[in-house]
């Protein structure tokens, strides 16, 4: 065995090109220069071809007036906004649907995953049905299902469904709710109220932990925290003169004007993404819980822990280590899948960017922007989840 | 083994670089290929749509067929690539199609910054609005507050914004990539109004569940000269496309039709003789046979015939000639003389 491992000491030195270290370096150098050459070739080739075809190049077009409108914009999008702004509006819309989608999908996923392991037959089978059906139907079809099948069959604006008559309208143009306007004093007061509540909860938790360590008494931390979180802003709200006005939407010639509106394109996309990704997360959660040995549960209960404490303190922390890495992939998938928005006309990054591409003809530049942004959001999500994963990893003491 | 791989890879890269150097020219490429690759609409009645047996028909399609007839003496040597509004320019720029005849509006920026050239106008259009009769709206000026369905990446989308802006009216744009999606959204009540070129509105109305329930409002809010495009910098190919269209218009002007073109070969009118290749070498001048004009009219017909058959009285659209009539009949269709 020992003899086979390379030349033994004292043996004649091999020629340099037979030295594995040197040879390794040479081939790695060759590979690297090949990759560099290939990249340079592609970029150079593109630039030369664009020039020879008289296609304008560069990112200068981003500051030209866009001249088209966007149905949903969370940031200011004035009439003379430029193409860069239009792309930014699309990016914000993408982030909105991705963040809400991730939150909803996680909720659906955890409920679904736990329900699949439920001892209740009906709950278990319902969860299985959800996971198996939703996971095996292409996402694009599900977006169409929500858009054409569910939201499009809602009545027109004139016969809106009104859960609270005169205040909330649901029709095929979306969900219209009263506009909430706050006076600056109330808004500021409530902001500080929330801030104070968060700090109070942190202080309270450390105090109660010390109490538990000293006396063994366990206070209902969660309920108290919740109470503080509701009470502080509520007091701030009342103290500042309750300066909130609700403006009800009103019927106009065509539609219902005023109020805040959630467009059906957004709802369809969000629902489809949340249910679809939720089904995958359910399986991940189920796998994570099953990965925790039953002995852990038995050991915990023999220590006298209550069932919900077993779940919270023993099972979930161990399950999370299995859950987090695949969960990261699902979050990334959800963000990237949101680009299917273009199929139902939700103005996301790909949709607005596509319009910009078409109006300007700057295909290479717009696609470069898309790639950089999606890469950026994916790497950010990934970095955050890796940090969380490291935090959750087993720490040996 | 390793050396072989590296050599092969280097060879591939060099080949990749070599393959992208400019080719001889589109006309020669088309002749070598044996057919014309024409970028068309994904489906717009009257302009470009496959019929029940899969044959493409329409005004734009017939222009492609006329070009094929001019080159190959065979109007069927065309392959159509259906393109969405968003895909069309990239497809032409990258050489995926030889020309684009797809209700594309001739604008300055498209003519100057995309590396493309418009070779003429085969239909003068303008943007309009369609609404449900039940709304009792009689003018586009009453559309304030409406949600409007529109196709993305079109001049239509920009005109729409300009129109509402200049009139100080509000609207909600609902944009889709394909005209079919726009149609479906409007038909199912997602929007109050549907906007596109007026010809397109008549065509889309035929696809509605109840075409009779919708009216096209009288306002035309823009100029939309639609025409064929080619890549910039290939003058020979540009000439072929431009003069095929001119030949069709000239044929109408001279009264040369698909039916009488053979008799017309014996005409003594020098204009007709030049068009049909009996006098001069105009076809050879653009790299085709001298009978190119004859081949166009023989296989496809003149512009007026093509118009009536696809969008005019002989079609379900029944669009009046209007501004698309010959200049001599009060319209805008005018071809420079062949001489």
XYZ file of C-alpha atoms in Angstrom:
736
model
C 0.000 0.000 0.000
C 2.557 2.534 1.108
C 4.754 1.793 -1.877
C 2.105 2.584 -4.429
C 1.658 6.182 -3.244
C 4.002 8.186 -5.496
C 7.790 8.123 -5.653
C 9.445 7.229 -2.415
C 12.089 9.471 -0.853
C 15.525 9.129 -2.340
C 14.211 7.915 -5.680
C 15.457 9.742 -8.814
C 13.534 13.001 -9.482
C 10.939 12.698 -12.279
C 11.082 15.005 -15.291
C 9.027 18.179 -14.769
C 6.257 17.331 -17.232
C 5.608 14.101 -15.390
C 5.352 15.835 -12.043
C 1.655 15.622 -11.064
C 1.736 19.034 -9.356
C 3.219 20.833 -12.354
C 0.962 18.980 -14.740
C -2.086 19.857 -12.668
C -1.154 23.530 -12.700
C -0.612 23.506 -16.459
C -3.979 21.951 -17.196
C -5.789 24.207 -14.768
C -4.082 27.204 -16.369
C -5.110 25.965 -19.808
C -8.724 25.470 -18.711
C -8.864 28.921 -17.163
C -7.447 30.635 -20.240
C -9.884 28.658 -22.384
C -12.840 29.887 -20.317
C -11.546 33.469 -20.402
C -11.039 33.223 -24.159
C -14.561 31.826 -24.643
C -16.164 34.580 -22.536
C -14.183 37.263 -24.303
C -15.115 35.690 -27.652
C -18.823 35.801 -26.865
C -18.771 39.401 -25.647
C -16.577 40.614 -28.485
C -18.619 38.732 -31.074
C -21.884 40.202 -29.767
C -20.497 43.732 -29.775
C -19.099 43.396 -33.299
C -22.322 41.878 -34.629
C -24.484 44.562 -33.025
C -22.243 47.237 -34.494
C -22.228 45.706 -37.968
C -26.032 45.534 -37.908
C -26.344 49.167 -36.865
C -28.088 48.333 -33.610
C -27.553 50.981 -30.965
C -25.677 49.771 -27.888
C -25.240 50.778 -24.286
C -27.451 51.573 -21.350
C -28.160 55.172 -22.354
C -31.742 54.248 -23.277
C -32.567 53.765 -19.585
C -32.876 57.529 -19.104
C -35.207 58.027 -22.084
C -38.903 58.707 -21.391
C -40.819 55.436 -21.305
C -44.235 56.697 -22.417
C -46.242 53.636 -21.444
C -48.332 53.018 -18.354
C -48.111 50.271 -15.769
C -51.216 48.911 -14.053
C -49.706 48.454 -10.605
C -46.934 50.565 -9.177
C -45.905 50.696 -5.544
C -43.385 53.420 -6.169
C -43.993 56.734 -7.843
C -44.240 56.304 -11.625
C -44.854 59.756 -13.087
C -45.919 60.414 -16.653
C -42.449 61.386 -17.773
C -40.740 58.447 -16.043
C -37.878 56.856 -17.936
C -37.240 53.243 -18.964
C -35.017 52.686 -15.936
C -37.914 53.665 -13.679
C -40.257 51.306 -15.542
C -37.876 48.418 -14.955
C -37.615 49.433 -11.298
C -41.430 49.384 -10.978
C -41.356 45.854 -12.406
C -38.639 44.826 -9.963
C -40.634 46.158 -6.993
C -43.704 44.255 -8.239
C -41.625 41.088 -8.546
C -40.255 41.505 -5.033
C -43.771 42.122 -3.676
C -45.216 38.963 -5.186
C -42.116 36.960 -4.236
C -42.060 38.058 -0.593
C -45.791 37.548 -0.066
C -45.554 34.297 -2.014
C -42.738 33.012 0.197
C -44.677 33.858 3.369
C -47.916 32.256 2.149
C -46.155 29.220 0.696
C -44.347 28.658 3.990
C -47.642 28.808 5.898
C -49.381 26.464 3.434
C -46.339 24.205 3.438
C -46.071 23.890 7.214
C -49.806 23.292 7.605
C -49.758 20.792 4.730
C -46.666 18.991 5.985
C -47.903 18.640 9.540
C -51.389 17.663 8.335
C -49.941 14.847 6.228
C -48.592 13.346 9.444
C -51.820 13.915 11.350
C -53.480 10.977 13.069
C -56.827 12.223 11.778
C -57.744 10.259 8.629
C -59.660 13.054 6.861
C -57.031 15.724 7.535
C -54.257 13.384 6.420
C -55.988 12.432 3.164
C -56.952 16.020 2.370
C -53.348 17.127 2.800
C -52.144 14.227 0.646
C -54.643 15.178 -2.042
C -53.515 18.795 -2.014
C -49.835 17.931 -2.239
C -50.206 15.281 -4.919
C -52.535 17.267 -7.178
C -50.854 20.649 -6.932
C -47.309 19.312 -7.173
C -48.024 17.416 -10.383
C -49.774 20.098 -12.406
C -47.548 22.601 -14.259
C -47.415 26.021 -12.618
C -48.428 27.890 -15.766
C -51.675 25.918 -15.905
C -52.335 26.755 -12.275
C -51.821 30.460 -12.935
C -54.332 30.175 -15.765
C -56.656 28.221 -13.489
C -56.675 30.993 -10.894
C -56.884 33.744 -13.475
C -59.395 32.357 -15.946
C -61.087 29.750 -13.823
C -61.518 31.497 -10.506
C -61.085 35.252 -10.807
C -62.418 35.787 -14.325
C -65.801 34.275 -13.493
C -66.405 36.889 -10.817
C -69.149 39.367 -11.746
C -68.467 42.638 -13.553
C -68.046 45.922 -11.676
C -71.766 46.693 -11.797
C -72.765 43.534 -9.932
C -69.795 43.370 -7.554
C -69.886 41.017 -4.613
C -69.936 43.204 -1.495
C -68.914 41.381 1.698
C -69.343 44.687 3.552
C -71.830 46.637 1.425
C -70.466 49.956 0.217
C -66.986 49.317 1.611
C -65.483 46.227 0.031
C -66.116 45.219 -3.582
C -65.020 42.035 -5.298
C -65.380 41.817 -9.077
C -63.464 40.734 -12.153
C -61.393 43.917 -11.943
C -60.040 42.980 -8.553
C -60.613 43.435 -4.862
C -61.401 47.035 -3.958
C -61.044 48.124 -0.343
C -61.330 51.474 1.417
C -58.333 53.739 1.205
C -56.658 54.183 4.569
C -55.174 57.615 5.178
C -53.386 58.449 8.399
C -52.434 61.823 9.777
C -48.705 62.181 10.231
C -48.981 62.324 14.034
C -50.889 59.036 14.211
C -48.580 57.341 11.721
C -45.519 58.438 13.697
C -47.092 57.506 17.032
C -48.012 54.040 15.811
C -44.550 53.527 14.367
C -42.963 54.359 17.721
C -45.635 52.250 19.457
C -44.560 49.184 17.472
C -40.907 49.988 18.121
C -41.516 50.326 21.870
C -43.521 47.082 21.896
C -40.678 45.161 20.264
C -38.143 46.492 22.785
C -40.472 45.794 25.721
C -40.918 42.201 24.530
C -37.151 41.656 24.390
C -36.667 43.021 27.881
C -39.610 41.033 29.234
C -38.357 37.799 27.715
C -34.938 38.051 29.305
C -36.504 38.958 32.661
C -38.919 36.025 32.487
C -36.102 33.667 31.488
C -34.188 34.658 34.610
C -37.337 34.152 36.688
C -37.699 30.667 35.190
C -34.056 29.827 35.887
C -34.400 30.934 39.499
C -37.858 29.701 40.434
C -38.885 27.258 37.686
C -42.012 29.276 37.000
C -42.946 29.417 33.307
C -44.877 32.508 32.330
C -47.048 32.415 29.151
C -44.420 34.430 27.221
C -46.108 34.210 23.862
C -49.486 35.493 25.034
C -47.948 38.347 26.973
C -45.805 39.341 23.956
C -48.840 39.290 21.711
C -50.732 41.465 24.162
C -47.913 44.021 24.248
C -47.683 44.029 20.438
C -51.378 44.882 20.180
C -51.692 47.169 23.189
C -48.749 49.548 22.654
C -49.675 50.664 19.108
C -53.337 50.803 20.141
C -52.551 53.161 23.007
C -50.366 55.260 20.695
C -53.209 55.345 18.176
C -55.765 56.581 20.683
C -53.357 58.990 22.356
C -52.497 60.640 19.025
C -56.157 61.475 18.381
C -57.081 58.441 16.269
C -56.199 60.295 13.084
C -57.196 57.632 10.578
C -59.771 58.131 7.846
C -61.218 55.451 5.655
C -62.334 56.528 2.194
C -64.907 54.181 0.748
C -64.662 53.324 -2.935
C -67.404 54.812 -5.100
C -69.017 53.613 -8.279
C -68.058 55.524 -11.414
C -69.072 55.195 -15.051
C -66.961 52.157 -15.755
C -65.584 50.796 -12.584
C -65.335 51.474 -8.929
C -63.010 54.358 -8.283
C -61.155 55.383 -5.181
C -60.063 52.969 -2.510
C -57.179 50.551 -2.653
C -57.332 47.925 -5.343
C -55.665 44.550 -5.632
C -55.635 43.636 -9.318
C -56.748 40.101 -10.289
C -53.492 39.478 -12.184
C -51.620 39.871 -8.899
C -54.045 37.670 -6.967
C -53.917 34.921 -9.582
C -50.140 34.889 -9.637
C -49.805 35.022 -5.856
C -52.329 32.231 -5.280
C -50.760 29.979 -7.907
C -47.216 30.542 -6.625
C -48.198 30.093 -2.964
C -50.194 26.891 -3.478
C -47.694 25.397 -5.910
C -44.583 26.075 -3.843
C -46.546 25.282 -0.660
C -47.092 21.735 -1.891
C -43.345 21.217 -2.298
C -42.640 22.802 1.076
C -45.207 20.450 2.655
C -43.149 17.493 1.501
C -39.959 19.077 2.805
C -41.576 19.725 6.177
C -42.902 16.174 6.329
C -39.435 14.813 5.534
C -37.915 17.084 8.163
C -40.274 15.938 10.905
C -39.903 12.292 9.966
C -36.127 12.695 10.095
C -36.275 13.369 13.826
C -36.068 10.046 15.579
C -39.129 9.092 17.584
C -36.793 8.349 20.461
C -36.266 12.099 20.815
C -39.972 12.611 21.431
C -40.061 9.757 23.924
C -36.982 11.038 25.702
C -38.474 14.514 25.917
C -41.766 13.296 27.287
C -39.990 11.150 29.828
C -38.389 14.399 31.037
C -41.911 15.628 31.642
C -42.163 18.188 28.811
C -45.618 19.116 27.596
C -46.519 18.047 24.022
C -46.327 21.561 22.538
C -42.975 22.109 24.233
C -41.731 18.838 22.776
C -42.626 20.094 19.324
C -41.200 23.554 19.881
C -38.045 22.718 21.800
C -37.075 19.264 20.591
C -38.638 18.250 17.294
C -38.808 21.467 15.255
C -35.219 22.658 15.947
C -33.890 19.301 14.792
C -36.281 19.130 11.837
C -35.290 22.627 10.721
C -31.738 21.446 10.046
C -33.146 19.074 7.442
C -35.763 21.523 6.195
C -33.775 24.715 5.621
C -31.477 23.752 2.708
C -34.269 22.426 0.442
C -36.536 25.245 1.631
C -33.990 27.735 0.276
C -34.283 26.122 -3.149
C -38.068 26.436 -3.019
C -37.827 30.134 -2.145
C -35.477 30.654 -5.067
C -37.816 28.707 -7.364
C -40.775 30.783 -6.280
C -38.951 34.031 -6.999
C -37.847 32.858 -10.419
C -41.241 31.337 -11.241
C -42.851 34.713 -10.618
C -41.573 35.593 -14.100
C -44.497 33.552 -15.471
C -46.502 36.676 -14.546
C -46.201 37.715 -18.154
C -48.799 35.079 -19.079
C -51.561 36.885 -17.206
C -50.278 40.412 -17.683
C -49.061 41.154 -14.160
C -46.441 43.888 -14.559
C -43.439 42.133 -13.023
C -39.788 42.579 -13.946
C -39.967 40.369 -17.031
C -43.193 41.935 -18.232
C -42.127 45.593 -17.908
C -38.603 44.734 -19.035
C -40.093 43.000 -22.066
C -42.051 46.103 -22.947
C -38.901 48.193 -22.586
C -37.036 45.680 -24.739
C -39.645 45.936 -27.425
C -39.998 49.688 -27.364
C -36.248 50.228 -27.534
C -35.023 47.082 -29.266
C -32.145 46.857 -26.749
C -32.405 43.087 -26.342
C -28.879 42.396 -25.129
C -28.951 45.133 -22.498
C -32.415 44.290 -21.152
C -31.601 40.595 -20.915
C -28.361 41.472 -19.125
C -30.374 43.531 -16.623
C -32.769 40.605 -16.062
C -29.917 38.198 -15.492
C -28.122 40.489 -13.059
C -31.301 41.197 -11.068
C -32.454 37.574 -10.810
C -28.942 36.486 -9.939
C -28.816 39.236 -7.317
C -32.136 38.349 -5.673
C -31.287 34.645 -5.737
C -27.883 35.186 -4.170
C -29.390 37.475 -1.508
C -32.058 34.918 -0.600
C -29.455 32.194 -0.597
C -27.073 34.191 1.597
C -29.822 34.924 4.117
C -30.941 31.287 4.247
C -27.339 30.103 4.598
C -26.901 32.441 7.529
C -30.106 31.080 9.068
C -28.970 27.544 8.379
C -25.648 28.179 10.111
C -27.534 29.635 13.053
C -29.687 26.503 13.255
C -26.831 24.038 12.792
C -25.797 21.738 15.608
C -23.390 23.557 17.869
C -21.161 21.236 19.757
C -20.133 22.423 23.133
C -7.406 12.048 -25.515
C -7.054 15.322 -23.647
C -5.131 16.987 -26.487
C -7.753 15.898 -28.971
C -10.493 17.426 -26.841
C -8.685 20.748 -26.534
C -8.025 20.888 -30.286
C -11.644 20.087 -31.028
C -12.870 22.732 -28.595
C -10.553 25.369 -30.051
C -11.715 24.410 -33.514
C -15.327 24.805 -32.391
C -14.652 28.275 -31.010
C -12.921 29.384 -34.190
C -15.724 27.934 -36.270
C -18.204 29.766 -34.077
C -16.340 32.994 -34.750
C -16.111 32.337 -38.479
C -19.767 31.387 -38.895
C -20.905 34.768 -37.651
C -19.048 36.808 -40.257
C -21.370 38.485 -42.759
C -22.884 36.273 -45.439
C -23.221 37.128 -49.101
C -26.634 38.782 -48.834
C -30.193 37.850 -48.064
C -31.287 37.504 -51.698
C -28.501 35.004 -52.417
C -29.235 33.182 -49.163
C -32.912 32.915 -50.052
C -32.112 31.637 -53.535
C -29.728 29.034 -52.112
C -32.224 27.975 -49.459
C -34.954 27.653 -52.061
C -37.612 29.374 -49.984
C -38.395 32.660 -48.261
C -38.632 32.807 -44.461
C -41.272 35.374 -43.640
C -41.988 36.681 -40.120
C -45.749 37.018 -39.738
C -48.459 37.712 -37.186
C -49.444 34.887 -34.859
C -53.000 35.194 -36.151
C -54.872 38.282 -37.277
C -57.777 37.773 -39.635
C -57.217 39.611 -42.894
C -53.492 40.129 -42.383
C -51.948 36.818 -41.474
C -53.774 33.772 -40.260
C -53.663 30.101 -41.104
C -57.000 28.837 -42.455
C -58.634 25.520 -41.536
C -56.315 23.595 -43.842
C -53.195 25.318 -42.501
C -52.584 27.719 -45.405
C -51.596 31.186 -44.357
C -53.859 33.880 -45.773
C -54.052 37.655 -45.472
C -52.724 40.912 -46.868
C -49.299 40.578 -45.225
C -49.081 36.945 -46.245
C -49.819 37.832 -49.864
C -46.945 40.303 -49.902
C -44.622 37.506 -48.794
C -46.077 35.284 -51.505
C -45.565 38.034 -54.090
C -41.892 38.262 -53.135
C -41.559 34.486 -53.441
C -43.289 34.672 -56.828
C -40.844 37.390 -57.929
C -37.821 35.324 -56.900
C -38.887 31.734 -57.598
C -41.912 32.118 -59.897
C -43.721 30.142 -57.181
C -45.839 31.850 -54.485
C -45.710 28.785 -52.246
C -41.977 28.856 -51.605
C -42.552 30.732 -48.356
C -42.270 29.513 -44.793
C -44.056 31.584 -42.189
C -42.743 32.176 -38.694
C -45.520 33.454 -36.412
C -44.050 36.103 -34.102
C -45.487 38.071 -31.189
C -45.062 41.835 -31.120
C -42.303 41.374 -28.600
C -40.327 38.786 -30.552
C -40.555 40.223 -34.032
C -37.599 42.632 -34.200
C -35.149 40.288 -32.522
C -36.168 37.535 -34.941
C -35.399 39.769 -37.903
C -32.214 41.235 -36.408
C -30.828 37.806 -35.652
C -31.564 36.506 -39.152
C -34.194 34.003 -38.092
C -36.498 35.488 -40.751
C -35.612 37.143 -44.055
C -38.196 39.846 -43.715
C -40.967 40.885 -41.382
C -44.452 41.601 -42.709
C -46.463 41.807 -39.544
C -48.665 44.910 -39.221
C -45.652 46.786 -38.007
C -45.933 50.550 -37.699
C -43.240 52.543 -39.432
C -41.823 54.871 -36.795
C -38.652 56.904 -36.791
C -37.020 55.116 -33.886
C -37.690 51.696 -35.373
C -36.329 52.870 -38.707
C -33.183 54.350 -37.234
C -32.071 52.569 -34.076
C -33.001 48.910 -34.554
C -30.736 48.184 -37.479
C -33.839 47.684 -39.619
C -35.390 49.437 -42.609
C -39.009 49.807 -43.670
C -39.429 48.985 -47.349
C -42.754 50.721 -47.896
C -46.335 50.795 -46.635
C -48.823 48.092 -47.541
C -51.628 49.348 -45.277
C -52.345 52.786 -43.825
C -53.990 52.290 -40.465
C -54.843 54.257 -37.349
C -55.557 53.307 -33.756
C -59.124 53.085 -32.497
C -61.167 51.808 -29.564
C -63.844 49.157 -29.284
C -66.354 49.011 -26.423
C -69.491 47.106 -25.507
C -72.666 48.675 -26.870
C -74.252 48.232 -23.431
C -71.894 50.856 -21.957
C -73.591 53.543 -24.087
C -70.267 55.210 -24.827
C -70.209 57.000 -28.159
C -66.813 58.659 -28.123
C -63.310 57.786 -26.979
C -63.377 61.083 -25.096
C -65.857 59.502 -22.659
C -63.474 56.744 -21.677
C -62.024 58.437 -18.584
C -61.667 55.905 -15.784
C -61.963 52.910 -18.063
C -59.689 49.910 -18.000
C -58.255 49.284 -21.439
C -56.926 45.997 -22.823
C -53.865 46.418 -25.017
C -51.074 44.320 -26.469
C -47.674 44.954 -24.949
C -44.644 46.156 -26.835
C -46.595 47.962 -29.515
C -46.878 51.564 -30.632
C -50.521 51.096 -29.627
C -49.498 50.976 -25.968
C -47.619 54.273 -26.356
C -50.383 56.036 -28.306
C -52.866 54.955 -25.676
C -50.795 56.556 -22.925
C -50.321 59.706 -25.022
C -54.026 59.973 -25.814
C -55.235 59.739 -22.228
C -52.434 61.980 -21.024
C -53.125 64.718 -23.559
C -56.843 64.678 -22.772
C -56.217 64.689 -19.024
C -58.132 61.421 -18.597
C -57.329 58.447 -16.410
C -57.299 54.779 -17.382
C -55.976 51.433 -16.280
C -53.865 49.531 -18.807
C -54.283 45.741 -18.846
C -51.486 44.403 -21.017
C -50.917 40.997 -22.574
C -48.306 39.656 -24.895
C -50.501 37.970 -27.513
C -53.447 39.484 -29.329
C -55.477 36.364 -28.479
C -54.964 36.974 -24.760
C -56.005 40.607 -25.164
C -59.094 39.471 -27.012
C -60.008 36.905 -24.369
C -59.517 39.383 -21.531
C -61.749 41.979 -23.194
C -64.356 39.442 -24.195
C -64.631 38.113 -20.657
C -65.149 41.596 -19.224
C -61.761 42.301 -17.672
C -61.621 45.611 -19.543
C -64.109 48.230 -20.674
C -62.309 49.001 -23.911
C -60.061 47.249 -26.395
C -57.563 49.267 -28.366
C -55.450 48.425 -31.401
C -55.237 49.497 -35.029
C -58.728 50.018 -36.446
C -58.294 47.179 -38.946
C -57.310 44.922 -36.073
C -60.427 45.890 -34.112
C -62.692 44.770 -36.956
C -60.714 41.567 -37.201
C -60.766 40.881 -33.457
C -64.483 41.639 -33.252
C -65.170 38.628 -35.453
C -63.606 36.425 -32.770
C -65.817 37.714 -29.927
C -68.548 35.560 -28.449
C -71.171 38.003 -29.734
C -69.567 40.260 -32.363
C -72.779 42.285 -32.583
C -72.453 43.479 -28.970
C -69.429 45.636 -29.673
C -68.889 48.907 -31.478
C -65.771 50.613 -32.750
C -65.655 54.233 -31.604
C -65.217 56.883 -34.304
C -61.980 58.450 -33.006
C -58.754 57.444 -34.704
C -55.985 58.578 -32.390
C -52.838 57.899 -34.395
C -51.172 57.351 -37.759
C -50.150 53.741 -38.239
C -48.433 53.155 -41.550
C -47.885 49.383 -41.617
C -45.241 47.907 -43.840
C -42.579 45.264 -44.474
C -39.169 45.489 -42.802
C -35.742 44.139 -43.691
C -32.349 44.300 -42.040
C -30.412 47.502 -42.611
C -27.324 47.363 -44.812
C -28.537 44.824 -47.367
C -29.571 47.153 -50.171
C -30.084 44.423 -52.770
C -32.636 42.652 -50.585
C -34.231 45.968 -49.574
C -34.769 46.690 -53.291
C -36.424 43.338 -53.935
C -38.956 43.848 -51.142
C -39.599 47.509 -51.916
C -40.081 46.940 -55.648
C -42.292 43.912 -55.239
C -44.714 46.073 -53.278
C -44.333 48.880 -55.833
C -44.992 46.441 -58.668
C -48.255 45.323 -57.060
C -49.435 48.917 -56.689
C -48.277 49.800 -60.206
C -50.168 46.780 -61.589
C -53.377 48.015 -60.001
C -52.806 51.463 -61.413
C -52.271 50.057 -64.906
C -55.248 47.736 -64.658
C -53.138 44.596 -64.873
C -54.875 41.802 -62.956
C -54.290 38.156 -62.260
C -56.926 37.346 -64.894
C -55.705 39.567 -67.738
C -51.949 39.496 -67.176
C -51.326 37.075 -70.045
C -53.228 39.285 -72.514
C -51.425 42.315 -71.148
C -48.129 40.797 -72.272
C -49.169 41.933 -75.763
C -50.024 45.444 -74.620
C -48.412 48.366 -76.382
C -48.488 50.564 -73.274
C -44.799 51.098 -72.406
C -45.568 51.259 -68.641
C -47.191 47.837 -68.782
C -44.386 46.482 -70.962
C -41.780 47.636 -68.431
C -43.754 46.160 -65.504
C -44.122 42.787 -67.219
C -40.516 42.640 -68.392
C -41.159 43.109 -72.096
C -39.062 46.242 -72.233
C -35.892 47.116 -70.359
C -34.043 45.037 -67.797
C -35.653 46.176 -64.567
C -35.903 42.728 -63.024
C -32.242 41.964 -63.688
C -31.399 45.310 -62.119
C -32.556 43.977 -58.766
C -31.092 40.512 -59.157
C -34.230 38.765 -60.397
C -35.491 37.640 -63.771
C -36.994 40.285 -66.038
C -40.378 38.622 -65.735
C -40.536 39.362 -61.962
C -43.470 41.770 -62.357
C -45.332 39.291 -64.517
C -44.724 36.522 -61.968
C -46.071 38.648 -59.120
C -49.300 39.537 -60.881
C -49.732 36.074 -62.396
C -49.465 34.280 -59.054
C -50.756 36.789 -56.533
C -52.443 39.635 -58.372
C -52.227 43.390 -58.035
C -52.508 45.326 -54.775
C -56.201 46.091 -55.197
C -57.073 42.441 -55.823
C -55.056 41.389 -52.813
C -56.748 44.044 -50.665
C -60.295 43.107 -51.677
C -59.646 39.400 -51.187
C -58.067 39.669 -47.727
C -59.521 42.666 -45.911
C -61.898 44.324 -48.369
C -65.366 43.521 -49.668
C -64.433 39.953 -50.631
C -63.488 39.139 -47.032
C -65.429 38.887 -43.767
C -63.820 42.149 -42.595
C -65.333 44.282 -45.387
C -63.003 47.220 -44.747
C -63.475 50.106 -47.196
C -60.446 51.126 -49.260
C -60.456 54.591 -47.636
C -56.943 56.006 -47.428
C -55.647 52.745 -48.837
C -57.089 53.521 -52.269
C -54.750 54.469 -55.101
C -53.536 58.060 -55.152
C -55.497 58.528 -58.365
C -58.688 57.615 -56.489
C -58.188 59.835 -53.473
C -56.071 57.477 -51.399
C -52.428 57.347 -50.326
C -51.206 54.331 -52.333
C -48.563 55.625 -54.675
C -45.701 53.768 -56.310
C -42.738 55.481 -57.954
C -42.617 54.700 -61.685
C -40.845 51.639 -63.026
C -38.461 53.043 -65.561
